XYZ file of N, CA and C in Angstrom:
636
model
N 88.685 75.493 91.067
C 89.680 75.549 92.138
C 91.078 75.417 91.540
N 91.981 76.291 91.975
C 93.378 76.238 91.548
C 94.250 76.192 92.795
N 95.141 75.218 92.852
C 96.051 75.087 93.989
C 97.413 75.636 93.594
N 97.862 76.648 94.338
C 99.106 77.360 94.015
C 100.106 77.184 95.154
N 101.291 76.712 94.811
C 102.384 76.621 95.786
C 103.130 77.947 95.810
N 103.255 78.525 96.999
C 103.997 79.772 97.181
C 105.234 79.443 98.011
N 106.393 79.674 97.419
C 107.646 79.205 98.014
C 108.755 80.188 97.659
N 109.825 80.190 98.421
C 110.907 81.107 98.080
C 112.073 81.068 99.042
N 113.077 81.896 98.732
C 114.291 82.037 99.542
C 114.890 80.673 99.890
N 115.133 79.890 98.825
C 115.643 78.525 99.003
C 117.144 78.504 99.285
N 117.899 79.313 98.536
C 119.353 79.443 98.742
C 120.079 78.104 98.684
N 119.626 77.234 97.759
C 120.282 75.944 97.555
C 121.324 76.101 96.425
N 122.542 75.675 96.572
C 123.134 74.913 97.688
C 124.021 75.761 98.595
N 123.942 77.082 98.489
C 124.935 77.942 99.138
C 124.735 78.078 100.645
N 123.479 78.108 101.081
C 123.232 78.250 102.519
C 122.620 76.998 103.145
N 122.138 76.096 102.296
C 121.494 74.884 102.796
C 121.532 73.821 101.697
N 121.609 72.548 102.052
C 121.721 71.514 101.011
C 120.425 71.234 100.254
N 119.265 71.525 100.842
C 118.016 71.228 100.148
C 116.795 71.439 101.033
N 115.639 71.102 100.487
C 114.395 71.199 101.243
C 114.357 70.155 102.357
N 113.680 70.460 103.463
C 113.499 69.438 104.496
C 112.758 68.227 103.928
N 113.181 67.012 104.254
C 112.525 65.804 103.726
C 111.016 65.765 103.974
N 110.567 66.278 105.114
C 109.131 66.260 105.412
C 108.352 67.199 104.494
N 108.991 68.253 104.018
C 108.348 69.121 103.028
C 108.302 68.428 101.666
N 109.393 67.745 101.313
C 109.441 67.064 100.020
C 108.350 66.005 99.898
N 108.032 65.346 101.011
C 106.977 64.329 100.984
C 105.610 64.945 100.683
N 105.424 66.211 101.045
C 104.148 66.878 100.811
C 104.033 67.408 99.388
N 105.157 67.782 98.797
C 105.158 68.434 97.486
C 105.304 67.395 96.374
N 104.223 66.669 96.158
C 104.240 65.600 95.153
C 103.625 66.103 93.849
N 104.068 65.600 92.712
C 103.504 66.014 91.423
C 102.035 65.610 91.286
N 101.305 66.391 90.476
C 99.932 66.042 90.151
C 98.862 66.716 90.981
N 99.234 67.372 92.070
C 98.237 68.015 92.930
C 98.242 69.533 92.803
N 99.387 70.102 92.456
C 99.556 71.558 92.411
C 99.539 72.014 90.961
N 98.727 73.049 90.673
C 98.599 73.526 89.300
C 99.581 74.645 88.954
N 100.024 75.391 89.948
C 100.864 76.558 89.673
C 101.833 76.791 90.831
N 103.013 77.308 90.503
C 104.007 77.642 91.528
C 104.370 79.109 91.399
N 104.376 79.804 92.533
C 104.853 81.180 92.623
C 106.057 81.171 93.553
N 107.205 81.565 93.016
C 108.447 81.553 93.794
C 108.971 82.968 93.943
N 109.263 83.366 95.178
C 109.703 84.727 95.458
C 111.200 84.941 95.213
N 111.865 83.952 94.651
C 113.256 84.156 94.271
C 114.269 83.489 95.176
N 115.544 83.747 94.851
C 116.681 83.097 95.497
C 116.584 81.577 95.361
N 116.282 81.167 94.112
C 116.334 79.756 93.760
C 117.793 79.312 93.720
N 118.620 80.144 93.105
C 120.086 80.049 93.109
C 120.699 79.055 92.131
N 120.078 77.906 91.874
C 120.708 76.995 90.917
C 119.663 76.350 90.008
N 120.127 75.864 88.853
C 119.243 75.281 87.847
C 118.573 74.009 88.345
N 119.277 73.227 89.152
C 118.731 71.965 89.640
C 117.487 72.200 90.493
N 117.510 73.253 91.307
C 116.351 73.552 92.146
C 115.171 74.004 91.297
N 115.443 74.819 90.277
C 114.375 75.245 89.364
C 113.773 74.037 88.646
N 114.607 73.133 88.191
C 114.117 71.927 87.514
C 113.290 71.068 88.467
N 113.671 71.045 89.742
C 112.887 70.291 90.732
C 111.489 70.885 90.872
N 111.402 72.217 90.907
C 110.083 72.859 91.005
C 109.213 72.491 89.809
N 109.813 72.358 88.653
C 109.061 72.017 87.445
C 108.559 70.569 87.465
N 109.119 69.734 88.335
C 108.573 68.380 88.486
C 107.297 68.386 89.330
N 107.106 69.450 90.109
C 105.911 69.559 90.951
C 104.740 70.122 90.141
N 105.020 71.128 89.310
C 103.999 71.737 88.457
C 104.680 72.326 87.233
N 103.982 72.309 86.123
C 104.551 72.833 84.877
C 104.579 74.352 84.878
N 103.550 74.960 85.468
C 103.417 76.419 85.483
C 104.217 76.994 86.646
N 105.482 77.323 86.393
C 106.373 77.834 87.434
C 106.692 79.298 87.144
N 106.419 80.168 88.110
C 106.662 81.607 87.974
C 107.651 82.042 89.048
N 108.769 82.622 88.617
C 109.833 83.008 89.542
C 110.214 84.459 89.301
N 110.387 85.212 90.386
C 110.951 86.554 90.275
C 112.388 86.519 90.803
N 113.162 87.492 90.363
C 114.592 87.497 90.663
C 114.883 87.955 92.087
N 115.563 87.096 92.825
C 116.048 87.479 94.132
C 117.425 88.099 94.037
N 117.959 88.552 95.147
C 119.259 89.212 95.119
C 120.411 88.226 94.945
N 120.131 86.900 94.902
C 121.163 85.907 94.649
C 120.877 85.094 93.385
N 119.941 85.554 92.568
C 119.612 84.868 91.319
C 120.314 85.533 90.143
N 120.381 84.799 89.031
C 120.934 85.404 87.820
C 119.859 86.246 87.140
N 120.164 86.747 85.957
C 119.286 87.707 85.292
C 118.191 87.055 84.454
N 118.015 85.755 84.581
C 117.019 85.070 83.766
C 115.590 85.279 84.261
N 115.431 85.774 85.498
C 114.092 85.991 86.052
C 113.777 87.484 86.108
N 112.510 87.870 85.948
C 112.137 89.286 86.045
C 112.114 89.755 87.497
N 112.182 91.068 87.690
C 112.121 91.624 89.046
C 110.706 91.560 89.623
N 109.713 91.608 88.757
C 108.325 91.550 89.215
C 107.480 90.870 88.156
N 106.310 90.418 88.559
C 105.413 89.737 87.634
C 103.986 89.835 88.164
N 103.020 89.893 87.260
C 101.604 89.890 87.622
C 100.954 88.685 86.960
N 100.270 87.878 87.765
C 99.583 86.688 87.275
C 98.083 86.948 87.334
N 97.423 86.762 86.221
C 95.987 87.023 86.139
C 95.205 85.727 86.317
N 94.391 85.684 87.341
C 93.413 84.616 87.509
C 92.042 85.190 87.138
N 91.050 84.348 86.851
C 89.769 84.876 86.377
C 89.151 85.953 87.258
N 89.288 85.817 88.586
C 88.596 86.751 89.484
C 89.529 87.647 90.288
N 90.837 87.482 90.121
C 91.764 88.325 90.875
C 93.133 88.336 90.219
N 93.973 89.303 90.633
C 95.333 89.460 90.107
C 96.330 89.303 91.250
N 97.394 88.548 90.965
C 98.429 88.296 91.961
C 99.732 88.930 91.493
N 100.321 89.761 92.336
C 101.606 90.377 92.042
C 102.722 89.650 92.771
N 103.906 89.606 92.132
C 105.067 88.936 92.705
C 106.271 89.866 92.696
N 106.967 89.952 93.810
C 108.263 90.614 93.886
C 109.126 89.814 94.856
N 110.443 90.019 94.799
C 111.280 89.325 95.786
C 111.113 89.960 97.154
N 111.103 91.289 97.200
C 110.898 91.966 98.479
C 111.995 92.940 98.834
N 113.179 92.809 98.218
C 114.253 93.742 98.538
C 113.984 95.125 97.950
N 112.959 95.229 97.068
C 112.588 96.529 96.520
C 111.825 97.381 97.533
N 111.273 96.740 98.551
C 110.499 97.448 99.573
C 111.434 98.141 100.558
N 111.215 99.434 100.756
C 112.036 100.212 101.696
C 111.109 100.929 102.675
N 111.226 100.606 103.987
C 112.038 99.548 104.608
C 111.563 98.143 104.180
N 112.456 97.179 104.282
C 112.137 95.804 103.889
C 110.989 95.269 104.739
N 109.972 94.747 104.063
C 108.834 94.176 104.768
C 107.835 95.179 105.290
N 108.062 96.466 105.038
C 107.159 97.499 105.547
C 105.817 97.420 104.825
N 104.739 97.344 105.588
C 103.416 97.141 105.002
C 102.974 98.328 104.155
N 103.275 99.532 104.581
C 102.901 100.708 103.792
C 103.630 100.724 102.449
N 104.918 100.351 102.466
C 105.688 100.309 101.230
C 105.167 99.215 100.301
N 104.839 98.056 100.863
C 104.287 96.970 100.060
C 102.919 97.339 99.505
N 102.128 98.039 100.317
C 100.805 98.459 99.866
C 100.903 99.425 98.694
N 101.877 100.326 98.759
C 102.081 101.267 97.652
C 102.460 100.527 96.374
N 103.295 99.494 96.507
C 103.685 98.708 95.342
C 102.492 97.935 94.780
N 101.637 97.431 95.665
C 100.447 96.699 95.218
C 99.499 97.615 94.446
N 99.395 98.861 94.886
C 98.530 99.813 94.168
C 99.097 100.115 92.784
N 100.407 100.292 92.708
C 101.032 100.564 91.407
C 100.849 99.374 90.472
N 100.996 98.162 90.995
C 100.849 96.958 90.183
C 99.384 96.615 89.915
N 98.492 97.255 90.672
C 97.042 97.047 90.535
C 96.689 95.572 90.738
N 97.088 95.029 91.902
C 96.847 93.618 92.199
C 96.017 93.477 93.473
N 95.358 92.338 93.582
C 94.559 92.028 94.769
C 95.400 91.338 95.839
N 96.413 90.604 95.398
C 97.312 89.884 96.302
C 98.746 90.221 95.911
N 99.571 90.551 96.897
C 100.993 90.787 96.629
C 101.810 89.774 97.423
N 102.628 89.023 96.697
C 103.481 88.013 97.317
C 104.926 88.485 97.257
N 105.590 88.451 98.392
C 106.982 88.899 98.478
C 107.751 87.983 99.419
N 109.074 88.128 99.406
C 109.914 87.311 100.276
C 111.013 88.154 100.905
N 112.240 87.647 100.851
C 113.466 88.335 101.261
C 113.709 88.320 102.767
N 112.657 88.387 103.581
C 112.848 88.450 105.027
C 113.098 87.076 105.648
N 112.769 86.007 104.910
C 112.881 84.625 105.394
C 111.941 84.361 106.566
N 110.906 85.184 106.692
C 109.952 85.042 107.787
C 108.536 85.071 107.228
N 107.735 84.058 107.595
C 106.356 84.020 107.124
C 105.543 85.182 107.693
N 104.752 85.795 106.811
C 103.816 86.842 107.229
C 102.615 86.820 106.301
N 101.433 87.053 106.843
C 100.212 87.152 106.052
C 99.337 88.222 106.672
N 98.956 89.212 105.870
C 98.205 90.349 106.376
C 97.195 90.805 105.333
N 95.998 91.135 105.784
C 95.013 91.784 104.923
C 95.012 93.275 105.257
N 95.188 94.111 104.243
C 95.341 95.544 104.474
C 94.750 96.307 103.306
N 93.845 97.218 103.614
C 93.209 98.068 102.612
C 92.615 97.270 101.457
N 91.957 96.162 101.819
C 91.269 95.361 100.824
C 92.161 94.455 99.999
N 93.453 94.367 100.343
C 94.392 93.504 99.636
C 95.010 92.497 100.601
N 95.543 91.416 100.032
C 96.167 90.362 100.833
C 97.662 90.352 100.550
N 98.456 90.380 101.613
C 99.914 90.402 101.494
C 100.465 89.123 102.126
N 101.248 88.386 101.334
C 101.749 87.089 101.788
C 103.249 86.982 101.559
N 103.953 86.593 102.600
C 105.379 86.262 102.522
C 105.499 84.823 103.009
N 105.888 83.882 102.120
C 105.919 82.474 102.529
C 107.097 82.099 103.418
N 108.048 83.023 103.606
C 109.247 82.706 104.369
C 110.238 81.914 103.530
N 111.152 81.249 104.183
C 112.156 80.425 103.506
C 111.782 78.954 103.660
N 111.591 78.272 102.524
C 111.174 76.865 102.579
C 112.272 75.958 103.117
N 113.509 76.386 103.017
C 114.627 75.573 103.494
C 115.083 75.964 104.903
N 114.583 77.103 105.392
C 115.061 77.598 106.681
C 116.444 78.198 106.586
N 116.796 78.669 105.378
C 118.121 79.279 105.183
C 118.271 80.511 106.060
N 119.463 80.713 106.581
C 119.683 81.864 107.459
C 119.558 83.168 106.672
N 119.139 84.200 107.379
C 118.984 85.512 106.768
C 120.054 86.448 107.299
N 120.646 87.210 106.402
C 121.672 88.160 106.830
C 121.131 89.280 107.686
N 119.813 89.461 107.695
C 119.212 90.544 108.465
C 118.966 90.162 109.921
N 119.106 88.873 110.253
C 118.823 88.441 111.615
C 119.735 87.284 111.997
N 120.111 87.240 113.249
C 120.929 86.151 113.762
C 120.069 85.021 114.323
N 118.746 85.229 114.365
C 117.850 84.211 114.901
C 117.712 83.048 113.918
N 117.399 81.882 114.445
C 117.192 80.703 113.612
C 115.934 80.878 112.776
N 116.003 80.481 111.511
C 114.876 80.632 110.596
C 113.999 79.385 110.628
N 112.701 79.586 110.744
C 111.748 78.484 110.705
C 111.383 78.179 109.257
N 111.648 76.971 108.754
C 111.281 76.645 107.376
C 109.760 76.744 107.178
N 109.337 77.330 106.056
C 107.898 77.479 105.809
C 107.628 77.679 104.326
N 106.431 77.302 103.914
C 105.910 77.600 102.587
C 104.397 77.677 102.692
N 103.731 78.024 101.595
C 102.276 78.178 101.635
C 101.635 77.539 100.413
N 100.397 77.089 100.583
C 99.558 76.632 99.485
C 98.315 77.510 99.459
N 98.038 78.109 98.312
C 96.843 78.929 98.149
C 95.806 78.150 97.343
N 94.641 77.986 97.924
C 93.512 77.352 97.245
C 92.610 78.481 96.742
N 92.668 78.740 95.437
C 91.937 79.863 94.850
C 90.596 79.368 94.335
N 89.529 79.918 94.907
C 88.168 79.569 94.511
C 87.421 80.862 94.182
N 87.560 81.305 92.955
C 86.934 82.565 92.560
C 87.583 83.730 93.264
N 86.784 84.485 94.024
C 87.302 85.633 94.766
C 87.712 85.275 96.195
N 87.650 83.991 96.523
C 88.033 83.522 97.860
C 89.349 82.754 97.754
N 90.306 83.116 98.606
C 91.606 82.436 98.637
C 91.834 81.899 100.045
N 91.927 80.583 100.140
C 92.242 79.939 101.416
C 93.725 79.555 101.377
N 94.496 80.102 102.298
C 95.944 79.874 102.337
C 96.292 78.944 103.493
N 97.015 77.885 103.167
C 97.496 76.943 104.179
C 99.007 77.155 104.323
N 99.424 77.509 105.508
C 100.836 77.785 105.782
C 101.446 76.583 106.494
N 102.495 76.046 105.895
C 103.186 74.885 106.450
C 104.516 75.349 107.046
N 104.737 75.022 108.300
C 105.999 75.379 108.956
C 106.548 74.162 109.683
N 107.863 74.101 109.754
C 108.542 72.977 110.401
C 109.063 73.453 111.749
N 108.402 73.003 112.805
C 108.739 73.440 114.159
C 109.116 72.216 114.992
N 110.333 72.205 115.486
C 110.842 71.099 116.305
C 110.659 69.761 115.595
N 110.914 69.769 114.298
C 110.863 68.534 113.525
C 109.484 68.091 113.089
N 108.456 68.846 113.443
C 107.086 68.488 113.074
C 106.476 69.565 112.180
N 105.679 69.113 111.203
C 105.012 70.044 110.291
C 103.732 70.557 110.926
N 103.612 71.862 111.002
C 102.404 72.498 111.516
C 101.720 73.261 110.388
N 100.389 73.290 110.412
C 99.610 73.920 109.352
C 98.679 74.967 109.948
N 98.671 76.132 109.327
C 97.788 77.225 109.727
C 96.933 77.621 108.530
N 95.671 77.926 108.770
C 94.735 78.265 107.698
C 94.331 79.730 107.798
N 94.372 80.419 106.660
C 94.012 81.838 106.582
C 93.107 82.031 105.371
N 92.037 82.791 105.533
C 91.104 83.018 104.425
C 91.052 84.489 104.049
N 91.086 84.750 102.754
C 90.961 86.113 102.228
C 89.830 86.135 101.214
N 88.954 87.121 101.343
C 87.867 87.330 100.381
C 88.058 88.685 99.715
N 88.201 88.658 98.423
C 88.341 89.918 97.691
C 87.080 90.751 97.851
N 87.229 92.003 98.274
C 86.042 92.861 98.413
C 85.325 93.015 97.075
N 84.016 92.895 97.122
C 83.207 93.055 95.925
C 82.700 94.489 95.871
N 83.080 95.186 94.828
C 82.639 96.568 94.680
C 81.194 96.603 94.186
N 80.362 97.339 94.918
C 78.967 97.497 94.516
C 78.890 98.530 93.410
N 78.335 98.148 92.256
C 78.263 99.132 91.165
C 77.388 100.319 91.532
N 77.889 101.501 91.200
C 77.125 102.709 91.496
C 75.979 102.849 90.511
N 74.798 103.269 90.995
C 73.671 103.429 90.080
C 73.945 104.519 89.053
N 73.476 104.299 87.851
C 73.671 105.282 86.790
C 72.898 106.548 87.126
N 73.475 107.725 86.857
C 72.762 108.973 87.153
C 71.504 109.113 86.305
N 70.445 109.603 86.945
C 69.175 109.808 86.240
C 69.259 111.114 85.479
N 69.065 111.069 84.155
C 69.154 112.321 83.382
C 68.082 113.310 83.812
N 68.519 114.558 83.989
C 67.599 115.618 84.413
C 66.940 116.244 83.188
N 65.581 116.250 83.182
C 64.850 116.864 82.089
C 64.718 118.363 82.340
N 64.907 119.141 81.291
C 64.816 120.595 81.436
C 63.401 121.065 81.743
N 63.280 122.082 82.587
C 61.976 122.649 82.925
C 61.564 123.661 81.879
N 60.261 123.759 81.636
C 59.714 124.730 80.685
C 58.736 125.652 81.377
N 58.301 126.642 80.664
C 57.326 127.593 81.217
C 55.896 127.185 80.911
N 55.672 125.904 80.570
C 54.332 125.443 80.248
C 53.401 125.620 81.430
N 52.155 126.052 81.192
C 51.198 126.207 82.303
C 50.983 124.914 83.061
N 51.204 123.781 82.409
C 50.994 122.496 83.080
C 52.021 122.257 84.178
N 53.090 123.029 84.205
C 54.126 122.852 85.196
C 53.942 123.745 86.403
N 52.797 124.497 86.450
C 52.553 125.389 87.583
C 52.278 124.569 88.835
N 52.677 125.085 90.002
C 52.432 124.364 91.247
C 50.936 124.257 91.532
N 50.490 123.211 92.213
C 49.048 123.060 92.517
C 48.588 124.140 93.464
N 47.301 124.498 93.330
C 46.719 125.543 94.204
C 46.587 125.012 95.616
N 46.815 125.877 96.591
C 46.674 125.505 97.998
C 45.184 125.423 98.354
N 44.810 124.568 99.251
C 43.422 124.457 99.662
C 42.947 125.755 100.273
N 41.783 126.230 99.837
C 41.235 127.459 100.396
C 41.698 128.685 99.668
N 42.596 128.507 98.682
C 43.056 129.692 97.925
C 44.041 130.514 98.714
N 44.364 131.669 98.122
C 45.333 132.562 98.735
C 44.671 133.531 99.673
């Protein structure tokens, strides 16, 4: 079992001072093995904070990050592959068909993206698409609506991924559970080699009863 924190669009300190205190109480060191961040970390202090939660921190570059992070990344787990992008590469932004095309190019089972500041989880064409939203509830330039703070924890157990989505609604933490099972491809049977026919008398068809 591997517990993965999926988080992103923090925008600290430019749009918000920090994570909600109730989220910080949940994100304690020693329980999470890996972090996947969809970008817009924005400052070194926030990145260093993530490293106190888990040593294995993977970040892709958001549109407000410096050039130290890659635009995309693929993480290999024993039974599945996880792709990471910020999400602004998808045109239209958040479009499932566009994300699906990117997942096929990256050859991944799960594609994690952000940018919209809105949580979304969808299974499509045998793949799992996850957007953890904004963990700080930072406002999004694409919408005037209030952003609901959210993040996700993925419990990876072989080809089964159980995702727990944490959201802060009216000051209370709510949790939603989603399960994804990677489709298992049934191996095709090997073709039976065809033996060539000969003109041997032993290959003649049997005589019909009663003769001709």
